[in-house]
mmCIF file of C-alpha atoms and ligand atoms in Angstrom:
data_model
loop_
_atom_site.group_PDB
_atom_site.id
_atom_site.type_symbol
_atom_site.label_atom_id
_atom_site.label_comp_id
_atom_site.label_asym_id
_atom_site.label_seq_id
_atom_site.Cartn_x
_atom_site.Cartn_y
_atom_site.Cartn_z
ATOM 1 C CA MET A 1 16.895 15.564 -23.937
ATOM 2 C CA LYS A 2 17.933 18.133 -21.304
ATOM 3 C CA ILE A 3 18.081 16.763 -17.769
ATOM 4 C CA LEU A 4 19.046 18.688 -14.644
ATOM 5 C CA ILE A 5 20.486 16.768 -11.686
ATOM 6 C CA ILE A 6 20.133 18.686 -8.414
ATOM 7 C CA ASN A 7 21.861 17.803 -5.157
ATOM 8 C CA GLY A 8 21.162 19.475 -1.846
ATOM 9 C CA PRO A 9 23.176 20.314 1.272
ATOM 10 C CA ASN A 10 26.142 18.291 2.486
ATOM 11 C CA LEU A 11 26.226 16.042 -0.560
ATOM 12 C CA ASN A 12 29.436 17.892 -1.484
ATOM 13 C CA MET A 13 30.832 16.225 1.669
ATOM 14 C CA LEU A 14 30.380 12.698 0.310
ATOM 15 C CA GLY A 15 33.394 10.540 1.098
ATOM 16 C CA ILE A 16 33.946 12.517 4.309
ATOM 17 C CA ARG A 17 30.475 12.584 5.881
ATOM 18 C CA GLU A 18 29.338 9.487 7.775
ATOM 19 C CA PRO A 19 31.057 6.951 5.483
ATOM 20 C CA ALA A 20 29.288 4.038 7.172
ATOM 21 C CA LEU A 21 26.018 5.468 5.813
ATOM 22 C CA TYR A 22 27.006 7.251 2.617
ATOM 23 C CA GLY A 23 30.085 5.293 1.542
ATOM 24 C CA ARG A 24 33.636 6.383 0.744
ATOM 25 C CA GLN A 25 33.128 7.713 -2.772
ATOM 26 C CA ASP A 26 33.320 11.501 -2.977
ATOM 27 C CA TYR A 27 31.104 14.058 -4.729
ATOM 28 C CA PRO A 28 33.222 14.306 -7.910
ATOM 29 C CA ALA A 29 32.827 10.509 -8.188
ATOM 30 C CA LEU A 30 29.041 10.937 -8.037
ATOM 31 C CA GLU A 31 29.199 13.596 -10.775
ATOM 32 C CA GLU A 32 31.338 11.314 -12.921
ATOM 33 C CA TYR A 33 28.946 8.415 -12.295
ATOM 34 C CA CYS A 34 26.003 10.561 -13.483
ATOM 35 C CA ARG A 35 27.828 11.812 -16.594
ATOM 36 C CA THR A 36 28.762 8.247 -17.536
ATOM 37 C CA ALA A 37 25.164 7.117 -16.973
ATOM 38 C CA CYS A 38 23.935 9.894 -19.296
ATOM 39 C CA ARG A 39 26.414 8.860 -22.020
ATOM 40 C CA GLU A 40 25.381 5.209 -21.701
ATOM 41 C CA LEU A 41 21.662 6.020 -21.764
ATOM 42 C CA SER A 42 22.172 8.236 -24.827
ATOM 43 C CA ALA A 43 23.619 5.245 -26.672
ATOM 44 C CA GLN A 44 21.156 2.709 -25.291
ATOM 45 C CA TYR A 45 18.047 4.719 -26.168
ATOM 46 C CA SER A 46 19.390 6.609 -29.221
ATOM 47 C CA CYS A 47 18.459 9.788 -27.404
ATOM 48 C CA GLU A 48 20.982 12.565 -26.751
ATOM 49 C CA VAL A 49 20.888 12.988 -22.979
ATOM 50 C CA GLU A 50 22.448 16.319 -22.065
ATOM 51 C CA CYS A 51 22.917 16.611 -18.311
ATOM 52 C CA GLU A 52 23.701 19.528 -16.055
ATOM 53 C CA ILE A 53 24.657 18.801 -12.455
ATOM 54 C CA PHE A 54 24.085 21.360 -9.709
ATOM 55 C CA GLN A 55 24.815 21.184 -5.987
ATOM 56 C CA SER A 56 24.095 23.781 -3.328
ATOM 57 C CA ASN A 57 23.929 24.003 0.437
ATOM 58 C CA TYR A 58 21.396 26.859 0.169
ATOM 59 C CA GLU A 59 17.654 26.319 -0.070
ATOM 60 C CA GLY A 60 17.071 29.517 -2.101
ATOM 61 C CA ALA A 61 19.728 28.543 -4.649
ATOM 62 C CA LEU A 62 18.003 25.168 -5.111
ATOM 63 C CA VAL A 63 14.624 26.900 -5.537
ATOM 64 C CA GLU A 64 16.066 29.294 -8.139
ATOM 65 C CA LYS A 65 17.714 26.447 -10.055
ATOM 66 C CA ILE A 66 14.392 24.561 -10.202
ATOM 67 C CA GLN A 67 12.619 27.722 -11.432
ATOM 68 C CA GLN A 68 15.336 28.203 -14.067
ATOM 69 C CA ALA A 69 14.637 24.688 -15.376
ATOM 70 C CA TYR A 70 11.228 25.957 -16.539
ATOM 71 C CA PHE A 71 12.725 28.916 -18.429
ATOM 72 C CA ASP A 72 15.497 26.742 -19.922
ATOM 73 C CA HIS A 73 12.984 24.200 -21.265
ATOM 74 C CA THR A 74 14.616 21.442 -19.239
ATOM 75 C CA GLU A 75 12.778 18.184 -19.864
ATOM 76 C CA GLY A 76 13.527 16.289 -16.671
ATOM 77 C CA ILE A 77 14.850 16.813 -13.147
ATOM 78 C CA VAL A 78 16.610 14.280 -10.946
ATOM 79 C CA ILE A 79 16.656 15.654 -7.420
ATOM 80 C CA ASN A 80 18.220 14.645 -4.130
ATOM 81 C CA PRO A 81 17.222 17.561 -1.876
ATOM 82 C CA ALA A 82 19.171 15.945 1.012
ATOM 83 C CA ALA A 83 18.106 17.402 4.394
ATOM 84 C CA TYR A 84 15.720 19.873 2.692
ATOM 85 C CA THR A 85 13.693 16.844 1.612
ATOM 86 C CA HIS A 86 12.173 16.735 5.075
ATOM 87 C CA THR A 87 11.635 20.451 5.670
ATOM 88 C CA SER A 88 11.257 22.423 2.473
ATOM 89 C CA VAL A 89 7.821 23.399 1.246
ATOM 90 C CA ALA A 90 9.667 25.987 -0.895
ATOM 91 C CA ILE A 91 11.374 23.222 -2.913
ATOM 92 C CA LEU A 92 8.073 21.343 -3.218
ATOM 93 C CA ASP A 93 6.372 24.506 -4.501
ATOM 94 C CA ALA A 94 9.232 25.232 -6.941
ATOM 95 C CA LEU A 95 8.931 21.717 -8.412
ATOM 96 C CA LYS A 96 5.178 22.211 -8.772
ATOM 97 C CA ALA A 97 5.650 25.657 -10.319
ATOM 98 C CA ALA A 98 8.237 24.529 -12.866
ATOM 99 C CA ALA A 99 6.152 21.404 -13.596
ATOM 100 C CA VAL A 100 9.154 19.656 -15.159
ATOM 101 C CA PRO A 101 8.885 15.846 -14.745
ATOM 102 C CA ALA A 102 10.966 15.004 -11.683
ATOM 103 C CA ALA A 103 12.367 11.884 -10.034
ATOM 104 C CA GLU A 104 13.515 11.827 -6.399
ATOM 105 C CA VAL A 105 16.717 10.084 -5.334
ATOM 106 C CA HIS A 106 18.196 9.294 -1.920
ATOM 107 C CA LEU A 107 21.420 7.415 -1.404
ATOM 108 C CA THR A 108 20.187 5.910 1.857
ATOM 109 C CA ASP A 109 16.813 4.400 2.671
ATOM 110 C CA ILE A 110 15.104 7.331 4.410
ATOM 111 C CA ARG A 111 12.185 5.057 5.344
ATOM 112 C CA GLU A 112 14.487 2.985 7.563
ATOM 113 C CA ARG A 113 16.210 5.848 9.383
ATOM 114 C CA GLU A 114 15.014 8.390 11.958
ATOM 115 C CA GLU A 115 11.293 9.168 12.093
ATOM 116 C CA PHE A 116 11.854 12.778 10.878
ATOM 117 C CA ARG A 117 13.315 11.501 7.596
ATOM 118 C CA ARG A 118 10.147 9.616 6.682
ATOM 119 C CA ILE A 119 8.383 12.672 5.284
ATOM 120 C CA SER A 120 9.520 13.922 1.895
ATOM 121 C CA TYR A 121 7.959 17.203 0.827
ATOM 122 C CA ALA A 122 9.875 17.353 -2.476
ATOM 123 C CA GLY A 123 8.845 13.761 -3.140
ATOM 124 C CA MET A 124 5.204 14.891 -3.302
ATOM 125 C CA ALA A 125 6.014 16.650 -6.587
ATOM 126 C CA CYS A 126 8.052 13.754 -8.025
ATOM 127 C CA GLU A 127 6.739 11.056 -10.318
ATOM 128 C CA GLN A 128 9.125 8.350 -9.165
ATOM 129 C CA HIS A 129 11.325 7.669 -6.146
ATOM 130 C CA PHE A 130 14.618 5.774 -6.091
ATOM 131 C CA ILE A 131 15.488 5.408 -2.446
ATOM 132 C CA GLY A 132 18.369 3.532 -0.854
ATOM 133 C CA TYR A 133 20.195 2.382 -3.991
ATOM 134 C CA GLY A 134 23.313 4.540 -3.511
ATOM 135 C CA PHE A 135 24.751 6.059 -6.709
ATOM 136 C CA GLU A 136 22.743 3.533 -8.739
ATOM 137 C CA GLY A 137 19.542 5.405 -7.808
ATOM 138 C CA TYR A 138 20.670 8.329 -9.991
ATOM 139 C CA ARG A 139 21.065 6.049 -13.020
ATOM 140 C CA MET A 140 17.652 4.525 -12.329
ATOM 141 C CA ALA A 141 16.071 7.985 -12.121
ATOM 142 C CA LEU A 142 17.776 9.116 -15.340
ATOM 143 C CA GLU A 143 16.639 5.962 -17.126
ATOM 144 C CA TYR A 144 13.084 6.476 -15.893
ATOM 145 C CA LEU A 145 13.015 10.017 -17.356
ATOM 146 C CA VAL A 146 14.615 8.968 -20.649
ATOM 147 C CA ARG A 147 12.152 6.101 -21.082
ATOM 148 C CA ALA A 148 9.141 8.203 -20.131
ATOM 149 C CA TYR A 149 10.030 11.466 -21.884
ATOM 150 C CA GLY A 150 12.963 10.878 -24.265
ATOM 151 C CA LYS A 151 12.419 11.379 -27.948
ATOM 152 C CA GLY A 152 14.927 8.843 -29.242
ATOM 153 C CA GLU A 153 14.385 6.330 -32.008
ATOM 154 C CA VAL A 154 13.163 3.602 -29.675
ATOM 155 C CA GLN A 155 9.468 3.471 -28.848
ATOM 156 C CA TYR A 156 9.559 3.443 -25.035
ATOM 157 C CA ASP A 157 5.909 3.171 -24.143
ATOM 158 C CA ASN A 158 5.857 -0.569 -24.782
ATOM 159 C CA CYS A 159 8.907 -1.087 -22.608
ATOM 160 C CA LEU A 160 7.437 0.332 -19.426
HETATM 161 C C1 DQA B 201 19.855 11.899 1.822
HETATM 162 C C2 DQA B 201 18.982 11.529 3.025
HETATM 163 C C3 DQA B 201 18.648 12.765 3.845
HETATM 164 O O1 DQA B 201 17.817 12.419 4.949
HETATM 165 C C4 DQA B 201 19.919 13.409 4.383
HETATM 166 O O2 DQA B 201 19.614 14.594 5.083
HETATM 167 C C5 DQA B 201 20.919 13.648 3.320
HETATM 168 C C6 DQA B 201 21.100 12.656 2.244
HETATM 169 C C7 DQA B 201 20.303 10.649 1.055
HETATM 170 O O3 DQA B 201 20.723 10.806 -0.095
HETATM 171 O O4 DQA B 201 20.283 9.538 1.589
HETATM 172 O O5 DQA B 201 21.667 14.628 3.366
HETATM 173 O O6 DQA B 201 19.084 12.687 0.950
#
């Protein structure tokens, strides 16, 4: 199963940016966490989970990567659009256009922060939302996609 993990602006600054909010682990640690989660889920669900991780600070690059997921026959998207969550209709439209099953992740609980973070445009095109669980939210989102759309040996429908 091909899954694309997309991270938006300033997530490359993890470990440096506002550690009281985002923690002290850096972006390579998040990538490693996601790769390990994919390996573990592959074994757990007897389903080869192949993950690509992409980060950009540019809205257009994120839009193009989401479009590419359609042409690459990607089967699931895990997305943390970061600040573009709250502003980008372009990312929402790209997710709708690609129509690849998507799960939204945020490290922090955007519902408990400033008022302007409460709206998530990208989230409107996502099936599930894992908000405020730190790195763990990425594993939860990956597991959701594997259980819902993976074609491993296990019959997932009964598990949900
Ligand atoms: C974030 C929350 C956003 O509001 C913020 O702009 C980010 C990170 C999160 O993961 O908690 O950059 O998406």
